[in-house]
Amino acid sequence: MPTFTISNSAATWPLPQFNTSHFPHTPPVIRHHSLLHTRAFKIHCIPAEPLPSLQQPKHDQSIIGGGGDDGDSGDGGGDGGGDDEEFGPLLKFEAVMRESKARGVKLPPDMVEAARITGIREMFLLRYLELQGSSWPLSFLMQHCSMLRNRMLADPSFLFKVGTEIVIDSCCATFAEVQKRGKDFWAEFELYAADLLVGVVVDIALVGLLAPYARISKPSLSKGLLGRVQHACAALPSSVFEAERPGCKFSVMQRIATYFHKGALYGSVGFGCGIIGQGIANMIMNAKRSIKKSEDDIPVPPLLQSAALWGFFLAVSSNTRYQIINGLESLVEASPVAKRVPLVAMAFTVGLRFGNNIYGGMQFVDWAKWSGVQ
């Protein structure tokens, strides 16, 4: 190993090995100096191994929106180029307020907060402004009912699907009730009305729970275990086959978890509506029989067993069928033909949901007979 010597001293030091690969034109360093005139100097040694190459830090795309792998909820935006083409650019607070002021529309507080924090996608803002120009009561509901508003922003045909489901189910139920009750239909009209009312509630839940929605603002989460559960549920898609939207990227496990999560919600709705609907029906039947009894009276259905059947039926059968319906509707709506002619998607929705109601009604009758409830 080479050395260098300092005069007036018997000591020698090993010369540090310099990595000349970094300094190809630097001559060898040799220093001769008297200790009496030595001044402080500093030698910077470069390690033998090459320095790692410097890389520019990667900037992650901002995930603005609810659901997906991050689980946060924002306005439903994102920075991807494809998102800009489909959903428009992400408008900042000044642009959002300028556009809403030009339309003479006052934004709800959660949209104002989302615009200030993250911004709002242009498509969502324009849809909201158009819906605010609708007649009452839709404009009122857009302003004060965030659940309906967010679903209308993500899917403008949401109300059409809800209305289709209610009309088809009510017509099928009415036809079945008339055939079943015959000449006693008007005498037992209260039972029919109670069943119809509960059916409308169930129809709204069946469509609404699986409908895609725009995540405008972050939901309020509790602390502790409940907060973690709420955070995990907020990260799930609205349905198993929901299309990925800005800031909403879903894994296979999340989609599987969605099936069981929605099944639990459907089961709760079915059990609750079964308790209410069957409870009203049983109360009316018992009141009539206390006044006049007949040998032709059918047994009063058991309340809890009937409610449990409704819950199980919605959690398993309805959940599976409506998940498939949502997936098929999404495929048709995304097709070039449906985008050019929207009536194609609307006709497909009507036909698909009509067939589903017929099949679901027949299946429920079979399940009720197998369970001994009817």
PDB file of N, CA, C and O in Angstrom, residues 206-267:
ATOM      1  N   LEU A 206     -83.266  -3.071  -2.582  1.00  0.00           N
ATOM      2  CA  LEU A 206     -82.599  -3.979  -3.511  1.00  0.00           C
ATOM      3  C   LEU A 206     -81.784  -3.220  -4.550  1.00  0.00           C
ATOM      4  O   LEU A 206     -80.668  -3.618  -4.896  1.00  0.00           O
ATOM      5  N   VAL A 207     -82.333  -2.124  -5.052  1.00  0.00           N
ATOM      6  CA  VAL A 207     -81.626  -1.346  -6.072  1.00  0.00           C
ATOM      7  C   VAL A 207     -80.606  -0.402  -5.437  1.00  0.00           C
ATOM      8  O   VAL A 207     -79.468  -0.287  -5.908  1.00  0.00           O
ATOM      9  N   GLY A 208     -81.000   0.273  -4.379  1.00  0.00           N
ATOM     10  CA  GLY A 208     -80.140   1.298  -3.790  1.00  0.00           C
ATOM     11  C   GLY A 208     -78.880   0.768  -3.146  1.00  0.00           C
ATOM     12  O   GLY A 208     -77.824   1.403  -3.219  1.00  0.00           O
ATOM     13  N   LEU A 209     -78.952  -0.403  -2.505  1.00  0.00           N
ATOM     14  CA  LEU A 209     -77.779  -0.920  -1.799  1.00  0.00           C
ATOM     15  C   LEU A 209     -76.661  -1.338  -2.750  1.00  0.00           C
ATOM     16  O   LEU A 209     -75.493  -1.362  -2.354  1.00  0.00           O
ATOM     17  N   LEU A 210     -77.002  -1.674  -3.984  1.00  0.00           N
ATOM     18  CA  LEU A 210     -75.989  -2.112  -4.941  1.00  0.00           C
ATOM     19  C   LEU A 210     -75.634  -1.043  -5.966  1.00  0.00           C
ATOM     20  O   LEU A 210     -74.766  -1.267  -6.801  1.00  0.00           O
ATOM     21  N   ALA A 211     -76.294   0.103  -5.909  1.00  0.00           N
ATOM     22  CA  ALA A 211     -76.052   1.142  -6.912  1.00  0.00           C
ATOM     23  C   ALA A 211     -74.712   1.816  -6.671  1.00  0.00           C
ATOM     24  O   ALA A 211     -74.331   2.084  -5.526  1.00  0.00           O
ATOM     25  N   PRO A 212     -73.958   2.111  -7.736  1.00  0.00           N
ATOM     26  CA  PRO A 212     -72.711   2.875  -7.564  1.00  0.00           C
ATOM     27  C   PRO A 212     -73.026   4.295  -7.103  1.00  0.00           C
ATOM     28  O   PRO A 212     -74.108   4.822  -7.382  1.00  0.00           O
ATOM     29  N   TYR A 213     -72.106   4.902  -6.388  1.00  0.00           N
ATOM     30  CA  TYR A 213     -72.343   6.256  -5.889  1.00  0.00           C
ATOM     31  C   TYR A 213     -71.033   7.033  -5.890  1.00  0.00           C
ATOM     32  O   TYR A 213     -69.947   6.467  -5.778  1.00  0.00           O
ATOM     33  N   ALA A 214     -71.167   8.330  -6.064  1.00  0.00           N
ATOM     34  CA  ALA A 214     -70.004   9.216  -6.030  1.00  0.00           C
ATOM     35  C   ALA A 214     -69.645   9.506  -4.583  1.00  0.00           C
ATOM     36  O   ALA A 214     -70.495   9.919  -3.796  1.00  0.00           O
ATOM     37  N   ARG A 215     -68.383   9.266  -4.242  1.00  0.00           N
ATOM     38  CA  ARG A 215     -67.924   9.532  -2.882  1.00  0.00           C
ATOM     39  C   ARG A 215     -67.474  10.982  -2.807  1.00  0.00           C
ATOM     40  O   ARG A 215     -66.375  11.329  -3.224  1.00  0.00           O
ATOM     41  N   ILE A 216     -68.334  11.822  -2.304  1.00  0.00           N
ATOM     42  CA  ILE A 216     -68.062  13.251  -2.310  1.00  0.00           C
ATOM     43  C   ILE A 216     -67.172  13.669  -1.150  1.00  0.00           C
ATOM     44  O   ILE A 216     -66.243  14.436  -1.310  1.00  0.00           O
ATOM     45  N   SER A 217     -67.419  13.167   0.012  1.00  0.00           N
ATOM     46  CA  SER A 217     -66.664  13.594   1.186  1.00  0.00           C
ATOM     47  C   SER A 217     -66.328  12.391   2.042  1.00  0.00           C
ATOM     48  O   SER A 217     -66.897  11.313   1.872  1.00  0.00           O
ATOM     49  N   LYS A 218     -65.391  12.582   2.955  1.00  0.00           N
ATOM     50  CA  LYS A 218     -64.994  11.501   3.833  1.00  0.00           C
ATOM     51  C   LYS A 218     -66.079  11.211   4.861  1.00  0.00           C
ATOM     52  O   LYS A 218     -66.585  12.128   5.510  1.00  0.00           O
ATOM     53  N   PRO A 219     -66.456   9.946   5.018  1.00  0.00           N
ATOM     54  CA  PRO A 219     -67.476   9.624   6.022  1.00  0.00           C
ATOM     55  C   PRO A 219     -66.920   9.767   7.429  1.00  0.00           C
ATOM     56  O   PRO A 219     -65.723   9.606   7.657  1.00  0.00           O
ATOM     57  N   SER A 220     -67.800  10.079   8.357  1.00  0.00           N
ATOM     58  CA  SER A 220     -67.385  10.175   9.754  1.00  0.00           C
ATOM     59  C   SER A 220     -67.265   8.774  10.329  1.00  0.00           C
ATOM     60  O   SER A 220     -68.217   8.005  10.310  1.00  0.00           O
ATOM     61  N   LEU A 221     -66.074   8.449  10.818  1.00  0.00           N
ATOM     62  CA  LEU A 221     -65.801   7.121  11.334  1.00  0.00           C
ATOM     63  C   LEU A 221     -65.605   7.167  12.837  1.00  0.00           C
ATOM     64  O   LEU A 221     -65.037   8.120  13.381  1.00  0.00           O
ATOM     65  N   SER A 222     -66.067   6.128  13.514  1.00  0.00           N
ATOM     66  CA  SER A 222     -65.856   6.014  14.947  1.00  0.00           C
ATOM     67  C   SER A 222     -64.429   5.568  15.233  1.00  0.00           C
ATOM     68  O   SER A 222     -63.683   5.182  14.335  1.00  0.00           O
ATOM     69  N   LYS A 223     -64.055   5.615  16.479  1.00  0.00           N
ATOM     70  CA  LYS A 223     -62.721   5.189  16.881  1.00  0.00           C
ATOM     71  C   LYS A 223     -62.752   3.733  17.331  1.00  0.00           C
ATOM     72  O   LYS A 223     -63.803   3.177  17.628  1.00  0.00           O
ATOM     73  N   GLY A 224     -61.578   3.124  17.377  1.00  0.00           N
ATOM     74  CA  GLY A 224     -61.465   1.764  17.865  1.00  0.00           C
ATOM     75  C   GLY A 224     -61.866   0.737  16.822  1.00  0.00           C
ATOM     76  O   GLY A 224     -61.753   0.950  15.615  1.00  0.00           O
ATOM     77  N   LEU A 225     -62.350  -0.389  17.314  1.00  0.00           N
ATOM     78  CA  LEU A 225     -62.715  -1.509  16.441  1.00  0.00           C
ATOM     79  C   LEU A 225     -63.826  -1.136  15.491  1.00  0.00           C
ATOM     80  O   LEU A 225     -63.789  -1.468  14.296  1.00  0.00           O
ATOM     81  N   LEU A 226     -64.834  -0.408  15.971  1.00  0.00           N
ATOM     82  CA  LEU A 226     -65.943  -0.009  15.118  1.00  0.00           C
ATOM     83  C   LEU A 226     -65.455   0.881  13.980  1.00  0.00           C
ATOM     84  O   LEU A 226     -65.906   0.754  12.830  1.00  0.00           O
ATOM     85  N   GLY A 227     -64.523   1.764  14.275  1.00  0.00           N
ATOM     86  CA  GLY A 227     -63.982   2.626  13.238  1.00  0.00           C
ATOM     87  C   GLY A 227     -63.227   1.858  12.176  1.00  0.00           C
ATOM     88  O   GLY A 227     -63.320   2.176  10.983  1.00  0.00           O
ATOM     89  N   ARG A 228     -62.479   0.844  12.596  1.00  0.00           N
ATOM     90  CA  ARG A 228     -61.752   0.024  11.623  1.00  0.00           C
ATOM     91  C   ARG A 228     -62.705  -0.771  10.746  1.00  0.00           C
ATOM     92  O   ARG A 228     -62.468  -0.941   9.543  1.00  0.00           O
ATOM     93  N   VAL A 229     -63.791  -1.263  11.332  1.00  0.00           N
ATOM     94  CA  VAL A 229     -64.788  -1.984  10.541  1.00  0.00           C
ATOM     95  C   VAL A 229     -65.453  -1.040   9.545  1.00  0.00           C
ATOM     96  O   VAL A 229     -65.646  -1.387   8.366  1.00  0.00           O
ATOM     97  N   GLN A 230     -65.793   0.169   9.992  1.00  0.00           N
ATOM     98  CA  GLN A 230     -66.398   1.147   9.094  1.00  0.00           C
ATOM     99  C   GLN A 230     -65.438   1.523   7.970  1.00  0.00           C
ATOM    100  O   GLN A 230     -65.851   1.702   6.821  1.00  0.00           O
ATOM    101  N   HIS A 231     -64.166   1.650   8.288  1.00  0.00           N
ATOM    102  CA  HIS A 231     -63.164   1.984   7.277  1.00  0.00           C
ATOM    103  C   HIS A 231     -63.054   0.876   6.236  1.00  0.00           C
ATOM    104  O   HIS A 231     -62.968   1.142   5.028  1.00  0.00           O
ATOM    105  N   ALA A 232     -63.072  -0.378   6.690  1.00  0.00           N
ATOM    106  CA  ALA A 232     -62.986  -1.505   5.758  1.00  0.00           C
ATOM    107  C   ALA A 232     -64.232  -1.578   4.876  1.00  0.00           C
ATOM    108  O   ALA A 232     -64.135  -1.846   3.675  1.00  0.00           O
ATOM    109  N   CYS A 233     -65.402  -1.341   5.446  1.00  0.00           N
ATOM    110  CA  CYS A 233     -66.637  -1.378   4.656  1.00  0.00           C
ATOM    111  C   CYS A 233     -66.688  -0.224   3.657  1.00  0.00           C
ATOM    112  O   CYS A 233     -67.198  -0.385   2.540  1.00  0.00           O
ATOM    113  N   ALA A 234     -66.160   0.945   4.055  1.00  0.00           N
ATOM    114  CA  ALA A 234     -66.155   2.084   3.142  1.00  0.00           C
ATOM    115  C   ALA A 234     -65.241   1.851   1.949  1.00  0.00           C
ATOM    116  O   ALA A 234     -65.424   2.461   0.893  1.00  0.00           O
ATOM    117  N   ALA A 235     -64.257   0.964   2.098  1.00  0.00           N
ATOM    118  CA  ALA A 235     -63.326   0.674   1.004  1.00  0.00           C
ATOM    119  C   ALA A 235     -63.882  -0.339   0.017  1.00  0.00           C
ATOM    120  O   ALA A 235     -63.287  -0.558  -1.030  1.00  0.00           O
ATOM    121  N   LEU A 236     -65.026  -0.961   0.328  1.00  0.00           N
ATOM    122  CA  LEU A 236     -65.590  -1.983  -0.551  1.00  0.00           C
ATOM    123  C   LEU A 236     -66.357  -1.344  -1.704  1.00  0.00           C
ATOM    124  O   LEU A 236     -66.903  -0.242  -1.569  1.00  0.00           O
ATOM    125  N   PRO A 237     -66.422  -2.019  -2.846  1.00  0.00           N
ATOM    126  CA  PRO A 237     -67.275  -1.512  -3.935  1.00  0.00           C
ATOM    127  C   PRO A 237     -68.743  -1.620  -3.562  1.00  0.00           C
ATOM    128  O   PRO A 237     -69.114  -2.352  -2.643  1.00  0.00           O
ATOM    129  N   SER A 238     -69.583  -0.888  -4.272  1.00  0.00           N
ATOM    130  CA  SER A 238     -71.015  -0.919  -3.964  1.00  0.00           C
ATOM    131  C   SER A 238     -71.651  -2.234  -4.392  1.00  0.00           C
ATOM    132  O   SER A 238     -72.666  -2.638  -3.837  1.00  0.00           O
ATOM    133  N   SER A 239     -71.074  -2.895  -5.385  1.00  0.00           N
ATOM    134  CA  SER A 239     -71.526  -4.211  -5.803  1.00  0.00           C
ATOM    135  C   SER A 239     -70.323  -5.009  -6.276  1.00  0.00           C
ATOM    136  O   SER A 239     -69.245  -4.456  -6.489  1.00  0.00           O
ATOM    137  N   VAL A 240     -70.507  -6.304  -6.433  1.00  0.00           N
ATOM    138  CA  VAL A 240     -69.382  -7.166  -6.799  1.00  0.00           C
ATOM    139  C   VAL A 240     -68.782  -6.757  -8.135  1.00  0.00           C
ATOM    140  O   VAL A 240     -67.557  -6.769  -8.316  1.00  0.00           O
ATOM    141  N   PHE A 241     -69.618  -6.358  -9.081  1.00  0.00           N
ATOM    142  CA  PHE A 241     -69.148  -6.046 -10.427  1.00  0.00           C
ATOM    143  C   PHE A 241     -69.098  -4.549 -10.699  1.00  0.00           C
ATOM    144  O   PHE A 241     -69.151  -4.140 -11.866  1.00  0.00           O
ATOM    145  N   GLU A 242     -68.986  -3.734  -9.655  1.00  0.00           N
ATOM    146  CA  GLU A 242     -68.912  -2.288  -9.886  1.00  0.00           C
ATOM    147  C   GLU A 242     -67.665  -1.945 -10.693  1.00  0.00           C
ATOM    148  O   GLU A 242     -66.562  -2.420 -10.403  1.00  0.00           O
ATOM    149  N   ALA A 243     -67.827  -1.103 -11.702  1.00  0.00           N
ATOM    150  CA  ALA A 243     -66.690  -0.675 -12.518  1.00  0.00           C
ATOM    151  C   ALA A 243     -65.793   0.234 -11.691  1.00  0.00           C
ATOM    152  O   ALA A 243     -66.250   0.986 -10.831  1.00  0.00           O
ATOM    153  N   GLU A 244     -64.492   0.127 -11.944  1.00  0.00           N
ATOM    154  CA  GLU A 244     -63.548   0.975 -11.244  1.00  0.00           C
ATOM    155  C   GLU A 244     -63.688   2.411 -11.731  1.00  0.00           C
ATOM    156  O   GLU A 244     -63.739   2.678 -12.924  1.00  0.00           O
ATOM    157  N   ARG A 245     -63.732   3.316 -10.782  1.00  0.00           N
ATOM    158  CA  ARG A 245     -63.906   4.725 -11.074  1.00  0.00           C
ATOM    159  C   ARG A 245     -62.708   5.493 -10.540  1.00  0.00           C
ATOM    160  O   ARG A 245     -61.833   4.907  -9.905  1.00  0.00           O
ATOM    161  N   PRO A 246     -62.610   6.796 -10.811  1.00  0.00           N
ATOM    162  CA  PRO A 246     -61.458   7.560 -10.321  1.00  0.00           C
ATOM    163  C   PRO A 246     -61.257   7.389  -8.826  1.00  0.00           C
ATOM    164  O   PRO A 246     -62.156   7.640  -8.036  1.00  0.00           O
ATOM    165  N   GLY A 247     -60.066   6.960  -8.430  1.00  0.00           N
ATOM    166  CA  GLY A 247     -59.754   6.783  -7.027  1.00  0.00           C
ATOM    167  C   GLY A 247     -60.344   5.541  -6.407  1.00  0.00           C
ATOM    168  O   GLY A 247     -60.185   5.323  -5.211  1.00  0.00           O
ATOM    169  N   CYS A 248     -61.040   4.710  -7.174  1.00  0.00           N
ATOM    170  CA  CYS A 248     -61.686   3.515  -6.637  1.00  0.00           C
ATOM    171  C   CYS A 248     -61.169   2.291  -7.376  1.00  0.00           C
ATOM    172  O   CYS A 248     -61.696   1.938  -8.440  1.00  0.00           O
ATOM    173  N   LYS A 249     -60.127   1.680  -6.863  1.00  0.00           N
ATOM    174  CA  LYS A 249     -59.571   0.464  -7.428  1.00  0.00           C
ATOM    175  C   LYS A 249     -59.850  -0.671  -6.450  1.00  0.00           C
ATOM    176  O   LYS A 249     -59.510  -0.572  -5.272  1.00  0.00           O
ATOM    177  N   PHE A 250     -60.469  -1.744  -6.933  1.00  0.00           N
ATOM    178  CA  PHE A 250     -60.932  -2.804  -6.051  1.00  0.00           C
ATOM    179  C   PHE A 250     -60.192  -4.094  -6.346  1.00  0.00           C
ATOM    180  O   PHE A 250     -60.009  -4.466  -7.508  1.00  0.00           O
ATOM    181  N   SER A 251     -59.795  -4.787  -5.283  1.00  0.00           N
ATOM    182  CA  SER A 251     -59.133  -6.074  -5.420  1.00  0.00           C
ATOM    183  C   SER A 251     -60.174  -7.192  -5.485  1.00  0.00           C
ATOM    184  O   SER A 251     -61.364  -6.984  -5.212  1.00  0.00           O
ATOM    185  N   VAL A 252     -59.704  -8.386  -5.827  1.00  0.00           N
ATOM    186  CA  VAL A 252     -60.609  -9.536  -5.903  1.00  0.00           C
ATOM    187  C   VAL A 252     -61.175  -9.849  -4.521  1.00  0.00           C
ATOM    188  O   VAL A 252     -62.376 -10.153  -4.377  1.00  0.00           O
ATOM    189  N   MET A 253     -60.350  -9.764  -3.493  1.00  0.00           N
ATOM    190  CA  MET A 253     -60.824 -10.043  -2.131  1.00  0.00           C
ATOM    191  C   MET A 253     -61.884  -9.037  -1.695  1.00  0.00           C
ATOM    192  O   MET A 253     -62.840  -9.389  -0.998  1.00  0.00           O
ATOM    193  N   GLN A 254     -61.730  -7.793  -2.101  1.00  0.00           N
ATOM    194  CA  GLN A 254     -62.734  -6.792  -1.747  1.00  0.00           C
ATOM    195  C   GLN A 254     -64.069  -7.097  -2.434  1.00  0.00           C
ATOM    196  O   GLN A 254     -65.131  -6.896  -1.845  1.00  0.00           O
ATOM    197  N   ARG A 255     -64.012  -7.563  -3.660  1.00  0.00           N
ATOM    198  CA  ARG A 255     -65.251  -7.884  -4.366  1.00  0.00           C
ATOM    199  C   ARG A 255     -65.938  -9.105  -3.743  1.00  0.00           C
ATOM    200  O   ARG A 255     -67.166  -9.155  -3.656  1.00  0.00           O
ATOM    201  N   ILE A 256     -65.149 -10.078  -3.314  1.00  0.00           N
ATOM    202  CA  ILE A 256     -65.726 -11.237  -2.623  1.00  0.00           C
ATOM    203  C   ILE A 256     -66.346 -10.811  -1.293  1.00  0.00           C
ATOM    204  O   ILE A 256     -67.453 -11.234  -0.934  1.00  0.00           O
ATOM    205  N   ALA A 257     -65.626  -9.956  -0.573  1.00  0.00           N
ATOM    206  CA  ALA A 257     -66.155  -9.463   0.709  1.00  0.00           C
ATOM    207  C   ALA A 257     -67.433  -8.668   0.507  1.00  0.00           C
ATOM    208  O   ALA A 257     -68.330  -8.686   1.366  1.00  0.00           O
ATOM    209  N   THR A 258     -67.538  -7.980  -0.622  1.00  0.00           N
ATOM    210  CA  THR A 258     -68.749  -7.198  -0.912  1.00  0.00           C
ATOM    211  C   THR A 258     -69.977  -8.097  -1.002  1.00  0.00           C
ATOM    212  O   THR A 258     -71.064  -7.715  -0.547  1.00  0.00           O
ATOM    213  N   TYR A 259     -69.811  -9.275  -1.590  1.00  0.00           N
ATOM    214  CA  TYR A 259     -70.958 -10.190  -1.713  1.00  0.00           C
ATOM    215  C   TYR A 259     -71.513 -10.537  -0.332  1.00  0.00           C
ATOM    216  O   TYR A 259     -72.741 -10.508  -0.126  1.00  0.00           O
ATOM    217  N   PHE A 260     -70.652 -10.847   0.611  1.00  0.00           N
ATOM    218  CA  PHE A 260     -71.120 -11.222   1.951  1.00  0.00           C
ATOM    219  C   PHE A 260     -71.593  -9.994   2.729  1.00  0.00           C
ATOM    220  O   PHE A 260     -72.558 -10.084   3.505  1.00  0.00           O
ATOM    221  N   HIS A 261     -70.948  -8.864   2.513  1.00  0.00           N
ATOM    222  CA  HIS A 261     -71.379  -7.637   3.186  1.00  0.00           C
ATOM    223  C   HIS A 261     -72.780  -7.234   2.732  1.00  0.00           C
ATOM    224  O   HIS A 261     -73.654  -6.930   3.560  1.00  0.00           O
ATOM    225  N   LYS A 262     -73.010  -7.230   1.429  1.00  0.00           N
ATOM    226  CA  LYS A 262     -74.335  -6.892   0.915  1.00  0.00           C
ATOM    227  C   LYS A 262     -75.363  -7.964   1.288  1.00  0.00           C
ATOM    228  O   LYS A 262     -76.537  -7.654   1.499  1.00  0.00           O
ATOM    229  N   GLY A 263     -74.922  -9.209   1.370  1.00  0.00           N
ATOM    230  CA  GLY A 263     -75.820 -10.261   1.818  1.00  0.00           C
ATOM    231  C   GLY A 263     -76.315 -10.014   3.231  1.00  0.00           C
ATOM    232  O   GLY A 263     -77.502 -10.219   3.536  1.00  0.00           O
ATOM    233  N   ALA A 264     -75.404  -9.561   4.092  1.00  0.00           N
ATOM    234  CA  ALA A 264     -75.803  -9.246   5.473  1.00  0.00           C
ATOM    235  C   ALA A 264     -76.790  -8.076   5.498  1.00  0.00           C
ATOM    236  O   ALA A 264     -77.771  -8.087   6.255  1.00  0.00           O
ATOM    237  N   LEU A 265     -76.542  -7.058   4.671  1.00  0.00           N
ATOM    238  CA  LEU A 265     -77.458  -5.917   4.619  1.00  0.00           C
ATOM    239  C   LEU A 265     -78.816  -6.329   4.055  1.00  0.00           C
ATOM    240  O   LEU A 265     -79.868  -5.942   4.590  1.00  0.00           O
ATOM    241  N   TYR A 266     -78.803  -7.118   2.987  1.00  0.00           N
ATOM    242  CA  TYR A 266     -80.062  -7.608   2.419  1.00  0.00           C
ATOM    243  C   TYR A 266     -80.828  -8.454   3.432  1.00  0.00           C
ATOM    244  O   TYR A 266     -82.063  -8.355   3.545  1.00  0.00           O
ATOM    245  N   GLY A 267     -80.111  -9.309   4.166  1.00  0.00           N
ATOM    246  CA  GLY A 267     -80.759 -10.138   5.172  1.00  0.00           C
ATOM    247  C   GLY A 267     -81.409  -9.309   6.259  1.00  0.00           C
ATOM    248  O   GLY A 267     -82.528  -9.611   6.723  1.00  0.00           O
TER     249      GLY A 267
END
